[in-house]
Coordinates of C-alpha atoms and ligand atoms in Angstrom, one line a residue:
M5 CA -4.9 6.5 -4.9
C6 CA -8.4 6.6 -6.4
G7 CA -10.3 3.5 -7.1
I8 CA -12.2 2.7 -10.3
V9 CA -14.8 0.1 -11.2
G10 CA -16.6 -0.6 -14.4
Y11 CA -19.4 -3.1 -14.9
L12 CA -20.9 -4.7 -18.0
G13 CA -23.3 -7.5 -17.6
N14 CA -26.8 -8.8 -17.1
S15 CA -27.5 -7.4 -13.6
V16 CA -28.2 -3.9 -12.4
A17 CA -24.8 -2.1 -12.5
Q18 CA -25.3 0.1 -9.5
D19 CA -25.1 -2.8 -6.9
A20 CA -21.9 -4.1 -8.4
L21 CA -20.4 -0.6 -8.7
I22 CA -21.3 0.4 -5.1
D23 CA -20.0 -2.9 -3.7
G24 CA -16.8 -2.4 -5.7
L25 CA -16.3 1.2 -4.5
R26 CA -16.8 0.2 -0.9
R27 CA -14.0 -2.3 -1.3
L28 CA -11.8 0.2 -3.0
E29 CA -12.4 3.0 -0.6
Y30 CA -9.0 2.4 0.9
R31 CA -7.6 4.0 -2.2
G32 CA -9.3 7.4 -1.6
Y33 CA -12.4 8.7 0.0
D34 CA -12.6 12.4 -0.8
S35 CA -15.6 12.0 -3.2
A36 CA -17.4 9.3 -5.2
G37 CA -19.4 9.1 -8.4
A38 CA -20.9 6.8 -11.0
A39 CA -22.2 7.1 -14.6
F40 CA -24.7 4.8 -16.2
H41 CA -25.4 4.2 -19.8
D42 CA -29.1 4.9 -20.2
G43 CA -29.6 4.2 -23.9
N44 CA -29.1 7.6 -25.5
A45 CA -27.4 9.5 -22.7
F46 CA -25.5 9.0 -19.4
S47 CA -27.0 9.5 -16.0
L48 CA -24.5 10.8 -13.5
A49 CA -24.5 10.7 -9.7
R50 CA -21.6 12.4 -7.8
E51 CA -21.2 13.2 -4.2
T52 CA -18.4 14.6 -2.0
G53 CA -17.4 12.6 1.0
R54 CA -17.6 8.8 1.4
V55 CA -19.0 6.2 -0.9
E56 CA -22.0 5.9 1.5
N57 CA -23.1 9.3 0.4
L58 CA -23.2 8.2 -3.2
A59 CA -24.9 4.9 -2.2
S60 CA -27.8 6.8 -0.6
T61 CA -28.2 9.1 -3.6
L62 CA -28.4 6.0 -5.9
R63 CA -30.9 4.3 -3.6
E64 CA -33.2 7.2 -4.4
S65 CA -32.6 7.5 -8.1
N66 CA -32.3 3.7 -8.5
P67 CA -30.8 3.5 -12.0
T68 CA -31.5 0.1 -13.6
S69 CA -28.8 0.3 -16.3
T70 CA -26.6 -2.8 -16.7
L71 CA -23.5 -0.8 -17.9
G72 CA -21.7 1.7 -15.7
I73 CA -18.5 3.1 -14.3
A74 CA -17.7 4.5 -10.9
H75 CA -14.9 6.1 -9.0
T76 CA -13.8 6.9 -5.4
R77 CA -11.4 9.9 -5.4
W78 CA -8.2 10.9 -3.7
A79 CA -7.9 14.5 -4.9
T80 CA -4.8 15.5 -6.9
H81 CA -5.9 18.2 -9.4
G82 CA -8.7 20.3 -8.1
A83 CA -10.4 20.7 -4.7
V84 CA -12.9 18.2 -3.3
T85 CA -16.1 19.4 -5.0
V86 CA -18.9 17.8 -7.0
S87 CA -17.7 19.2 -10.3
N88 CA -14.2 17.7 -9.7
T89 CA -15.7 14.3 -8.8
H90 CA -15.5 11.6 -11.4
P91 CA -16.9 10.3 -13.8
H92 CA -16.1 13.2 -16.2
L93 CA -18.3 13.6 -19.3
S94 CA -16.9 15.1 -22.5
H95 CA -18.4 18.4 -23.5
D96 CA -20.7 16.7 -26.1
G97 CA -21.9 14.1 -23.5
K98 CA -20.6 11.3 -25.7
I99 CA -17.8 10.0 -23.4
A100 CA -17.8 9.2 -19.7
L101 CA -14.5 8.4 -18.0
V102 CA -13.1 7.5 -14.6
H103 CA -9.4 7.9 -14.0
N104 CA -6.8 6.9 -11.5
G105 CA -3.4 8.6 -12.0
V106 CA -2.2 12.0 -13.3
I107 CA -2.1 13.3 -16.9
E108 CA 1.1 15.3 -16.6
N109 CA 0.7 17.3 -19.9
Y110 CA -3.0 18.1 -19.2
G111 CA -2.3 21.8 -19.4
P112 CA -1.1 22.0 -23.0
L113 CA -3.8 19.5 -24.0
K114 CA -6.4 21.5 -22.4
R115 CA -5.3 24.7 -24.2
I116 CA -5.4 22.8 -27.5
L117 CA -9.0 21.6 -26.8
E118 CA -10.1 25.0 -25.6
G119 CA -8.7 26.4 -28.8
K120 CA -11.2 24.2 -30.6
G121 CA -14.0 25.7 -28.6
I122 CA -14.4 23.0 -26.0
E123 CA -15.5 24.2 -22.5
F124 CA -14.4 22.5 -19.3
S125 CA -16.5 22.2 -16.2
S126 CA -13.9 20.9 -13.7
E127 CA -10.3 21.7 -12.7
T128 CA -9.2 18.1 -13.2
D129 CA -6.6 16.6 -15.5
S130 CA -9.1 13.7 -16.1
E131 CA -11.7 15.8 -17.9
V132 CA -9.1 16.7 -20.5
L133 CA -8.8 13.0 -21.3
S134 CA -12.6 12.5 -21.7
N135 CA -12.7 15.5 -24.1
L136 CA -9.7 14.3 -26.0
I137 CA -11.3 10.9 -26.6
A138 CA -14.5 12.6 -27.6
Y139 CA -12.6 14.8 -30.0
H140 CA -10.9 11.8 -31.7
Y141 CA -14.2 9.9 -31.7
A142 CA -15.9 12.6 -33.7
R143 CA -12.9 12.9 -36.0
L144 CA -12.8 9.2 -36.7
E145 CA -16.5 9.0 -37.6
G146 CA -17.2 6.1 -40.0
E147 CA -13.9 4.3 -39.2
E148 CA -13.7 0.7 -38.0
E149 CA -13.4 0.3 -34.3
Q150 CA -14.0 4.0 -33.9
F151 CA -14.2 4.0 -30.1
A152 CA -11.1 1.9 -29.5
Q153 CA -9.2 3.9 -32.1
A154 CA -10.2 7.2 -30.5
L155 CA -9.0 5.9 -27.2
R156 CA -5.6 4.9 -28.6
E157 CA -5.2 8.2 -30.4
A158 CA -6.0 10.1 -27.2
L159 CA -3.7 8.1 -25.0
S160 CA -0.9 8.5 -27.5
Q161 CA -1.0 12.2 -26.7
C162 CA -0.9 11.8 -22.9
R163 CA 2.1 11.8 -20.6
G164 CA 1.8 10.5 -17.1
A165 CA 0.0 7.7 -15.3
Y166 CA -3.5 6.3 -15.8
G167 CA -5.8 3.5 -15.1
I168 CA -9.1 4.4 -16.8
A169 CA -12.5 3.0 -17.6
V170 CA -14.4 4.6 -20.4
L171 CA -18.0 4.5 -21.9
C172 CA -19.3 6.0 -25.1
V173 CA -23.0 6.8 -25.6
D174 CA -23.0 5.6 -29.1
E175 CA -21.4 2.2 -28.2
P176 CA -23.9 0.7 -25.7
G177 CA -22.3 -2.8 -25.7
F178 CA -18.8 -1.6 -24.9
L179 CA -16.7 -0.9 -21.8
L180 CA -13.1 0.1 -22.4
G181 CA -10.1 0.3 -20.0
A182 CA -6.5 1.1 -20.3
R183 CA -3.5 1.3 -18.0
R184 CA -0.1 2.9 -17.8
G185 CA 1.4 3.2 -14.4
S186 CA -1.8 2.7 -12.4
P187 CA -3.2 -0.8 -12.0
L188 CA -6.2 -2.2 -13.8
V189 CA -7.7 -5.7 -13.7
V190 CA -10.4 -7.4 -15.7
G191 CA -12.8 -9.6 -13.8
L192 CA -14.4 -12.4 -15.8
G193 CA -17.8 -13.5 -14.3
D194 CA -20.7 -15.5 -15.4
G195 CA -22.5 -13.2 -17.8
E196 CA -20.8 -10.1 -16.3
T197 CA -17.4 -8.5 -16.8
F198 CA -15.7 -6.0 -14.5
L199 CA -12.8 -3.5 -14.7
A200 CA -11.3 -2.4 -11.5
S201 CA -8.2 -0.9 -9.9
D202 CA -7.9 -4.0 -7.7
A203 CA -9.5 -7.5 -7.8
S204 CA -11.0 -7.0 -4.3
A205 CA -13.7 -4.9 -6.0
F206 CA -15.3 -8.0 -7.5
V207 CA -14.2 -10.8 -5.2
G208 CA -17.2 -13.1 -4.5
R209 CA -18.8 -12.4 -8.0
V210 CA -15.9 -13.4 -10.2
R211 CA -13.4 -16.2 -10.0
D212 CA -10.8 -15.3 -12.7
A213 CA -9.0 -12.1 -13.5
V214 CA -6.7 -10.7 -16.2
Y215 CA -4.2 -8.3 -14.8
L216 CA -3.5 -5.7 -17.5
K217 CA 0.1 -4.8 -18.3
D218 CA 1.3 -1.3 -18.8
G219 CA 0.4 -0.1 -22.3
E220 CA -2.5 -2.5 -22.7
I221 CA -6.1 -1.7 -23.5
A222 CA -9.1 -3.9 -22.5
L223 CA -12.1 -4.0 -24.9
L224 CA -15.0 -5.5 -23.0
R225 CA -18.1 -6.5 -24.9
E226 CA -21.3 -8.3 -23.8
D227 CA -20.1 -11.4 -25.7
G228 CA -16.4 -11.4 -24.7
F229 CA -13.3 -9.4 -24.3
R230 CA -10.0 -8.6 -26.1
I231 CA -6.8 -7.1 -24.9
I232 CA -4.8 -5.0 -27.4
T233 CA -1.7 -2.9 -27.3
M234 CA -1.5 0.9 -27.8
Q235 CA -0.6 0.1 -31.3
G236 CA -3.8 -1.8 -31.8
E237 CA -2.3 -5.3 -32.0
D238 CA -3.8 -8.2 -30.1
A239 CA -2.0 -8.9 -26.7
Q240 CA -2.0 -12.1 -24.8
A241 CA -4.7 -12.3 -22.1
V242 CA -3.7 -14.6 -19.3
S243 CA -6.5 -15.2 -16.9
Q244 CA -5.7 -16.4 -13.4
P245 CA -7.8 -17.4 -10.4
I246 CA -8.3 -14.5 -7.9
D247 CA -6.3 -15.3 -4.7
Q248 CA -8.5 -13.3 -2.4
T249 CA -11.6 -14.5 -0.6
V250 CA -14.7 -12.6 0.6
E251 CA -13.5 -13.0 4.2
D252 CA -10.2 -11.3 3.2
V253 CA -12.0 -8.2 2.0
E254 CA -14.8 -8.0 4.6
M255 CA -14.5 -6.8 8.2
G256 CA -16.3 -9.7 9.9
D257 CA -16.8 -9.2 13.6
F258 CA -14.2 -6.5 14.0
D259 CA -14.7 -2.9 14.5
S260 CA -12.4 -1.9 11.7
F261 CA -10.1 -3.4 9.1
M262 CA -7.1 -2.2 11.1
E263 CA -8.2 -4.1 14.2
K264 CA -8.9 -7.2 12.1
E265 CA -5.5 -7.0 10.4
I266 CA -3.7 -6.5 13.7
F267 CA -5.3 -9.6 15.1
E268 CA -4.7 -11.6 11.9
Q269 CA -0.9 -11.3 12.4
P270 CA -0.2 -14.7 13.9
V271 CA -1.9 -16.4 10.9
A272 CA -0.4 -13.9 8.5
L273 CA 3.1 -14.5 9.8
E274 CA 2.5 -18.3 9.6
N275 CA 1.5 -17.9 5.9
T276 CA 4.5 -15.7 5.2
L277 CA 6.9 -18.3 6.7
R278 CA 5.2 -21.5 5.6
G279 CA 7.4 -23.8 3.5
R280 CA 10.2 -21.4 3.4
F281 CA 12.8 -23.1 5.6
G282 CA 15.5 -25.4 4.1
D283 CA 15.1 -29.1 4.7
D284 CA 17.8 -29.2 7.4
G285 CA 16.1 -26.3 9.2
T286 CA 19.2 -24.1 9.2
T287 CA 18.4 -21.7 6.4
A288 CA 15.6 -19.9 4.5
K289 CA 14.4 -21.1 1.1
L290 CA 12.8 -18.3 -0.9
G291 CA 11.5 -19.7 -4.2
G292 CA 11.4 -16.3 -5.9
L293 CA 15.2 -16.0 -5.5
E294 CA 16.0 -19.3 -7.2
G295 CA 18.2 -19.0 -10.2
H296 CA 19.9 -16.0 -8.7
E297 CA 22.1 -17.9 -6.2
D298 CA 25.4 -16.9 -7.9
E299 CA 24.5 -13.2 -7.9
L300 CA 23.4 -13.5 -4.2
R301 CA 26.7 -15.1 -3.2
R302 CA 28.6 -12.4 -5.0
L303 CA 26.7 -9.3 -3.9
N304 CA 28.5 -6.9 -1.7
R305 CA 25.9 -4.2 -1.3
I306 CA 22.2 -4.0 -0.8
V307 CA 20.0 -1.0 -1.4
F308 CA 16.5 -1.1 -0.2
V309 CA 13.9 1.2 -1.8
A310 CA 10.4 1.8 -0.4
C311 CA 8.0 4.4 1.0
G312 CA 6.1 4.8 4.3
T313 CA 5.7 1.9 6.6
A314 CA 7.4 -0.4 4.0
R315 CA 10.5 1.7 4.3
H316 CA 10.5 1.2 8.1
S317 CA 10.5 -2.5 7.5
C318 CA 13.6 -2.0 5.3
M319 CA 15.3 -0.1 8.1
V320 CA 14.8 -3.0 10.4
G321 CA 16.1 -5.2 7.5
E322 CA 19.2 -3.1 7.4
Y323 CA 20.1 -4.1 11.0
L324 CA 19.1 -7.7 10.5
I325 CA 20.9 -8.3 7.2
E326 CA 24.1 -6.6 8.2
R327 CA 24.1 -8.6 11.4
L328 CA 23.4 -12.0 9.8
A329 CA 25.0 -11.7 6.4
R330 CA 27.7 -9.0 7.0
V331 CA 26.6 -7.3 3.7
P332 CA 26.5 -3.5 3.8
V333 CA 22.9 -2.3 3.5
E334 CA 21.5 1.2 2.6
V335 CA 17.9 2.2 2.8
E336 CA 16.6 4.9 0.5
H337 CA 13.3 6.7 0.2
A338 CA 12.2 5.4 -3.2
S339 CA 11.2 9.0 -4.2
E340 CA 14.8 10.1 -3.6
F341 CA 16.5 7.1 -5.1
R342 CA 14.7 7.5 -8.4
Y343 CA 16.1 11.0 -9.0
R344 CA 19.5 10.5 -7.5
N345 CA 22.6 9.6 -9.4
S346 CA 23.8 7.1 -6.9
P347 CA 27.0 5.4 -7.9
K348 CA 26.8 1.9 -9.2
A349 CA 29.2 0.3 -6.7
G350 CA 30.3 -3.3 -6.9
H351 CA 27.7 -6.1 -7.0
T352 CA 24.6 -4.2 -5.8
L353 CA 21.2 -5.8 -5.2
V354 CA 18.2 -3.5 -5.1
I355 CA 15.3 -4.7 -3.0
A356 CA 12.0 -2.9 -3.4
V357 CA 9.5 -3.5 -0.6
S358 CA 5.8 -2.5 -1.2
Q359 CA 2.7 -4.0 0.3
S360 CA 0.6 -3.0 -2.8
G361 CA 3.4 -3.4 -5.3
E362 CA 1.9 -0.3 -7.0
T363 CA 3.5 2.6 -5.2
L364 CA 4.6 4.8 -8.1
D365 CA 7.9 6.1 -6.5
T366 CA 8.9 2.5 -5.6
L367 CA 8.2 1.3 -9.1
E368 CA 10.2 4.2 -10.6
A369 CA 13.1 3.4 -8.3
V370 CA 13.1 -0.2 -9.6
R371 CA 12.9 1.1 -13.2
E372 CA 15.9 3.4 -12.5
A373 CA 17.9 0.5 -10.9
R374 CA 17.2 -1.7 -13.9
T375 CA 18.3 1.0 -16.3
K376 CA 21.6 1.0 -14.4
G377 CA 21.8 -2.8 -14.9
L378 CA 21.3 -3.7 -11.2
L379 CA 19.7 -6.9 -10.0
T380 CA 16.3 -6.1 -8.5
I381 CA 14.2 -8.1 -6.1
G382 CA 10.6 -7.3 -4.9
I383 CA 9.0 -8.0 -1.6
T384 CA 5.3 -7.5 -2.0
N385 CA 1.8 -8.6 -1.0
G386 CA 0.4 -7.6 -4.4
V387 CA 0.1 -10.8 -6.4
G388 CA 0.4 -10.0 -10.1
S389 CA 1.3 -6.4 -9.1
S390 CA 3.5 -4.1 -11.2
L391 CA 6.4 -4.7 -8.7
A392 CA 6.0 -8.5 -9.0
R393 CA 6.2 -8.2 -12.8
E394 CA 9.0 -5.6 -13.1
T395 CA 11.6 -7.1 -10.8
D396 CA 14.1 -9.9 -11.6
G397 CA 12.9 -12.0 -8.7
G398 CA 10.8 -11.7 -5.7
V399 CA 9.0 -12.9 -2.6
Y400 CA 5.3 -12.7 -1.9
Q401 CA 4.2 -11.8 1.6
R402 CA 1.1 -14.0 1.4
V403 CA -0.8 -12.1 4.2
G404 CA -4.1 -11.6 2.3
A405 CA -5.6 -8.3 1.4
E406 CA -4.6 -5.4 3.7
I407 CA -7.4 -2.8 3.6
G408 CA -6.8 -0.6 6.6
V409 CA -4.9 2.4 5.4
A410 CA -2.4 2.1 8.3
S411 CA -0.3 -0.9 7.4
T412 CA 0.1 -3.5 10.2
K413 CA 0.2 -7.1 9.1
A414 CA 2.1 -6.2 6.0
F415 CA 4.8 -4.5 8.0
T416 CA 5.5 -7.4 10.3
S417 CA 5.5 -9.8 7.4
Q418 CA 7.9 -7.6 5.5
V419 CA 10.2 -7.5 8.6
A420 CA 9.9 -11.3 8.8
L421 CA 10.9 -11.6 5.1
C422 CA 13.9 -9.3 5.7
A423 CA 15.0 -11.7 8.5
M424 CA 14.5 -14.7 6.2
L425 CA 16.6 -12.9 3.5
G426 CA 19.3 -12.2 6.2
L427 CA 19.2 -15.8 7.2
A428 CA 19.5 -17.1 3.6
L429 CA 22.3 -14.6 2.7
G430 CA 24.0 -15.3 6.1
R431 CA 24.1 -19.0 5.5
M432 CA 25.7 -18.4 2.1
R433 CA 28.4 -16.6 4.0
E434 CA 29.6 -16.9 7.6
L435 CA 26.5 -17.9 9.6
S436 CA 26.9 -21.3 11.2
P437 CA 24.3 -24.1 10.9
I438 CA 23.7 -23.8 14.7
Q439 CA 23.1 -20.0 14.5
G440 CA 20.9 -20.6 11.4
R441 CA 18.8 -23.2 13.2
E442 CA 18.3 -20.8 16.2
I443 CA 17.1 -18.1 13.9
A444 CA 14.8 -20.4 12.0
E445 CA 13.3 -21.7 15.2
A446 CA 12.8 -18.1 16.5
L447 CA 11.0 -17.2 13.3
Q448 CA 8.8 -20.3 13.6
N449 CA 7.8 -19.5 17.2
L450 CA 7.0 -15.9 16.2
P451 CA 3.2 -16.4 15.5
E452 CA 2.8 -17.8 19.0
N453 CA 4.7 -14.9 20.6
V454 CA 2.6 -12.4 18.7
A455 CA -0.6 -14.2 19.7
S456 CA 0.4 -14.0 23.4
I457 CA 0.7 -10.2 23.1
L458 CA -2.6 -9.8 21.3
Q459 CA -4.3 -11.7 24.1
R460 CA -3.3 -8.8 26.4
G461 CA -4.9 -6.2 24.1
E462 CA -7.1 -4.9 26.9
T463 CA -4.1 -3.7 28.9
L464 CA -2.9 -1.7 25.9
R465 CA -6.4 -0.2 25.5
E466 CA -6.1 1.0 29.2
L467 CA -2.7 2.4 28.6
A468 CA -3.9 4.2 25.4
H469 CA -6.7 5.6 27.5
K470 CA -4.3 6.9 30.1
Y471 CA -2.2 8.7 27.5
S472 CA -4.9 9.6 25.0
E473 CA -5.0 13.3 25.8
A474 CA -1.4 13.8 24.8
E475 CA -0.8 15.9 21.7
H476 CA 2.9 15.2 21.4
L477 CA 4.5 11.9 22.0
L478 CA 8.1 10.5 21.5
F479 CA 8.9 7.0 20.5
L480 CA 12.4 5.8 21.4
G481 CA 14.5 2.7 20.8
R482 CA 18.0 1.6 19.9
Q483 CA 19.4 -0.4 17.0
D484 CA 16.6 -2.5 15.3
L485 CA 14.1 -1.0 17.7
Y486 CA 14.8 2.5 16.4
P487 CA 12.9 1.9 13.1
V488 CA 10.2 0.2 15.2
A489 CA 10.0 3.5 17.2
L490 CA 9.6 5.3 13.9
E491 CA 6.9 3.0 12.9
G492 CA 5.1 3.3 16.2
A493 CA 5.2 7.1 15.8
L494 CA 3.9 6.9 12.2
K495 CA 1.1 4.6 13.2
L496 CA 0.0 6.9 16.0
K497 CA 0.2 10.1 14.0
E498 CA -1.5 8.8 10.8
I499 CA -4.6 7.6 12.6
S500 CA -4.9 9.8 15.7
Y501 CA -3.5 13.1 14.3
A502 CA -1.4 13.6 17.5
H503 CA 2.1 14.6 16.8
A504 CA 4.5 11.8 17.3
E505 CA 8.2 11.4 16.6
G506 CA 10.6 8.4 16.6
Y507 CA 14.2 8.8 17.6
P508 CA 17.1 6.6 18.5
A509 CA 17.0 6.6 22.3
A510 CA 20.5 8.1 22.8
E511 CA 19.7 10.9 20.4
L512 CA 17.1 12.2 22.9
K513 CA 19.7 14.5 24.4
H514 CA 20.4 16.1 21.1
G515 CA 17.1 17.9 20.7
P516 CA 13.9 16.0 21.5
I517 CA 14.6 16.2 25.3
A518 CA 13.6 19.9 25.0
L519 CA 10.0 18.7 24.4
I520 CA 9.8 16.7 27.6
N521 CA 7.2 18.0 30.1
P522 CA 4.4 16.3 32.0
E523 CA 2.1 16.5 28.9
C524 CA 4.6 14.8 26.5
P525 CA 4.8 11.0 27.1
S526 CA 7.8 9.0 25.9
I527 CA 7.3 5.4 24.8
F528 CA 10.5 3.5 25.1
L529 CA 11.3 0.2 23.5
V530 CA 13.8 -1.7 25.7
E531 CA 16.0 -4.6 24.6
E532 CA 17.8 -7.1 26.8
G533 CA 21.5 -6.8 27.8
E534 CA 23.9 -3.9 28.0
L535 CA 22.1 -1.7 25.5
G536 CA 18.8 -2.2 27.3
A537 CA 20.4 -0.9 30.4
K538 CA 21.5 2.2 28.5
T539 CA 17.9 2.7 27.2
I540 CA 16.6 2.4 30.8
A541 CA 19.1 5.2 31.7
N542 CA 17.5 7.3 29.0
M543 CA 14.1 6.6 30.5
Q544 CA 15.4 7.9 33.8
E545 CA 16.6 11.1 32.1
V546 CA 13.0 11.7 31.0
K547 CA 11.6 10.9 34.4
A548 CA 14.0 13.3 36.0
R549 CA 12.4 16.0 33.8
S550 CA 8.8 15.0 34.8
G551 CA 8.1 13.3 31.5
P552 CA 5.7 10.4 31.6
V553 CA 7.2 7.1 30.5
L554 CA 5.6 4.0 29.1
A555 CA 8.2 1.2 28.5
I556 CA 7.8 -1.9 26.4
V557 CA 10.1 -4.4 28.0
P558 CA 11.0 -8.1 27.5
E559 CA 10.1 -10.5 30.3
G560 CA 13.1 -10.8 32.7
V561 CA 14.6 -7.4 32.2
E562 CA 14.5 -5.5 35.4
V563 CA 13.1 -2.0 35.4
P564 CA 14.3 0.0 38.4
D565 CA 11.7 1.7 40.6
G566 CA 10.8 5.1 39.2
A567 CA 12.2 4.6 35.8
A568 CA 8.8 4.2 34.1
D569 CA 5.2 5.0 34.9
D570 CA 4.0 2.0 33.1
V571 CA 5.7 -1.2 31.9
F572 CA 4.2 -3.5 29.2
R573 CA 5.9 -6.8 29.1
V574 CA 6.6 -8.7 25.8
P575 CA 8.0 -12.2 25.5
A576 CA 11.8 -12.4 25.6
V577 CA 12.7 -13.7 22.2
H578 CA 15.7 -14.1 19.8
E579 CA 17.0 -10.6 18.7
V580 CA 16.1 -11.4 15.1
V581 CA 12.4 -11.4 15.9
R582 CA 12.6 -8.8 18.6
P583 CA 11.5 -5.9 16.3
I584 CA 8.3 -7.7 15.3
V585 CA 7.4 -8.5 18.9
A586 CA 8.0 -4.9 19.9
T587 CA 5.8 -3.6 17.1
I588 CA 2.6 -5.4 18.2
P589 CA 2.0 -3.3 21.4
L590 CA 2.6 -0.1 19.4
Q591 CA 0.0 -1.0 16.8
L592 CA -2.6 -1.7 19.5
F593 CA -1.6 1.4 21.4
A594 CA -2.1 3.6 18.3
Y595 CA -5.3 1.8 17.4
H596 CA -7.0 2.3 20.8
F597 CA -5.6 5.8 21.1
A598 CA -7.4 6.8 17.9
R599 CA -10.6 4.9 18.7
I600 CA -10.8 6.6 22.1
R601 CA -10.7 9.9 20.1
S602 CA -13.6 8.4 18.0
L603 CA -11.6 8.5 14.8
D604 CA -12.1 6.3 11.7
V605 CA -8.8 4.4 11.8
D606 CA -9.4 2.8 8.4
K607 CA -9.7 6.1 6.6
P608 CA -7.4 8.6 8.1
R609 CA -7.6 12.2 7.0
N610 CA -5.9 13.0 3.7
L611 CA -4.2 9.6 3.3
A612 CA -4.6 6.8 0.8
K613 CA -3.3 3.3 1.0
S614 CA -1.9 3.0 -2.5
V615 CA 0.0 6.0 -3.6
T616 CA 0.1 5.8 -7.4
V617 CA 1.2 9.4 -8.0
E618 CA 4.5 11.1 -7.3
Ligands
G6P4 C1 1.0 4.9 1.8 C2 0.2 4.1 2.9 C3 1.2 3.5 3.8 C4 2.2 2.6 3.0 C5 2.9 3.4 1.9 C6 3.7 2.5 1.0 O1 1.6 6.0 2.4 O2 -0.6 5.0 3.6 O3 0.5 2.7 4.7 O4 3.2 2.1 3.9 O5 1.9 4.1 1.1 O6 2.8 1.6 0.4 P1 3.3 0.2 -0.3 O7 2.0 -0.3 -0.9 O8 4.3 0.6 -1.3 O9 3.8 -0.6 0.8

């Protein structure tokens, strides 16, 4: 949700800023802008649309400044216009600011500033902050550390969430940043220092980073940096090596990040699972849960909180954990949980799942759970993320940067970790060593099974082509394949803009069947055994009403003649990994379906990857 980059160093800032913005474009791509310190004024370039538009403007003006800030926007307050595009300058031209987040009390603050004769040129909440900093800067004239003090004073008046980078015309050697609620990281290079929403912005130029904590301010100077608190006291700055590589954040030979990330899944799953099985091969060993064994043995309820695709992984987790560990599981939308007064029943474990570890609603749900004294565990791909820091324990997904807005490898890894958690909790309860070993082996064979589906990607491209004119599609499955159906429908609608809905297969008759006609295909996920036979019966109900049917079916399961128009076979696997195996064809189907429509799958309309506002 908006990406920010700041650069202070001995090279031309525009290259570093544009490279950084390109890498952060997954956070928003409504408009982009940059401000450069030009000695006694700022030069500003702002364009609506993609970062490329800004890049071509900068190629013409070619600023040579070595100090600048830049922003790629996902609009919250104010339409997508040049005047609402960041950076925002203060009325007196002294302060330039880029902001990710929302200043909730910007209305009253704006009125106070207007009362002092300050005029605004945008509809954004962010411009209020640049003017507020300028106001305090003028007021504190002559004081020590005038710029940092003005920033602290301004922030103390703001409610809401922010990650900001700020420049002051009168302070040519300074770049300031601050965070509350939105991520901000300092990149420490050789003769150059960065500020960014995410370390991917400077991977390849910088080896070490300092992840700011909420309530911290970074003061970057040409000759070093300091981290202070909002009260002005020195804070500890722990630098750590960046865990991403240039290959992680670049597309390579693929057509899009989404395609790259779909095809990375065998390796990604291997990384998620590596070293996480007990020595006797019958259980899962999740380091981040160590020290909580007594609580895990005692717990009698699990509540998952998450948003979007991550929530679908939790819904699969509900089936898996209840089956393996016999612990009751509930899955909540994080945005609902945080405002609900849910009863604090028994020994409840709250598990928050978030690829980025920065989704605001998920973080607030964790904070609410902790206020209620509940044990919280995070499953996240975001190393050093807010979720990783704010939970009592956690497990990293280890799948590398996921840049495509539509989540793919993060989803399958989250489901794999739910299965691992189910295995670990199950072995603490009634699951036998033999059952445990079968599950561990099924998980270890998963990368190979996934790879075998990816090899048949061309068949899925042909199927997507066949159905690509449909504007309404249904995705249907039972049990753990029901959330997979939801995920298949979400993937398709978010990148192709076709309308798709996921339903439990048997629920078809309670409404969605009314949509069935020759233009509305149904995609069925079929399991083995008795339930699979019932799903096939549902397929026949659709066929009887002239609805086209594409069925994803395990090897060995017989599909009667006439029950489906197309059958795509997946390997017959243990039921614990079945949802992951069934997901892969749906990802490729959605990907090709959107590409056939010539859509940009990495930057779908109106979406952003990391939602750091409510
Ligand atoms: C956004 C993204 C989704 C993602 C969701 C949760 O909606 O577009 O792809 O699943 O946020 O993100 P998280 O980082 O918490 O997993």
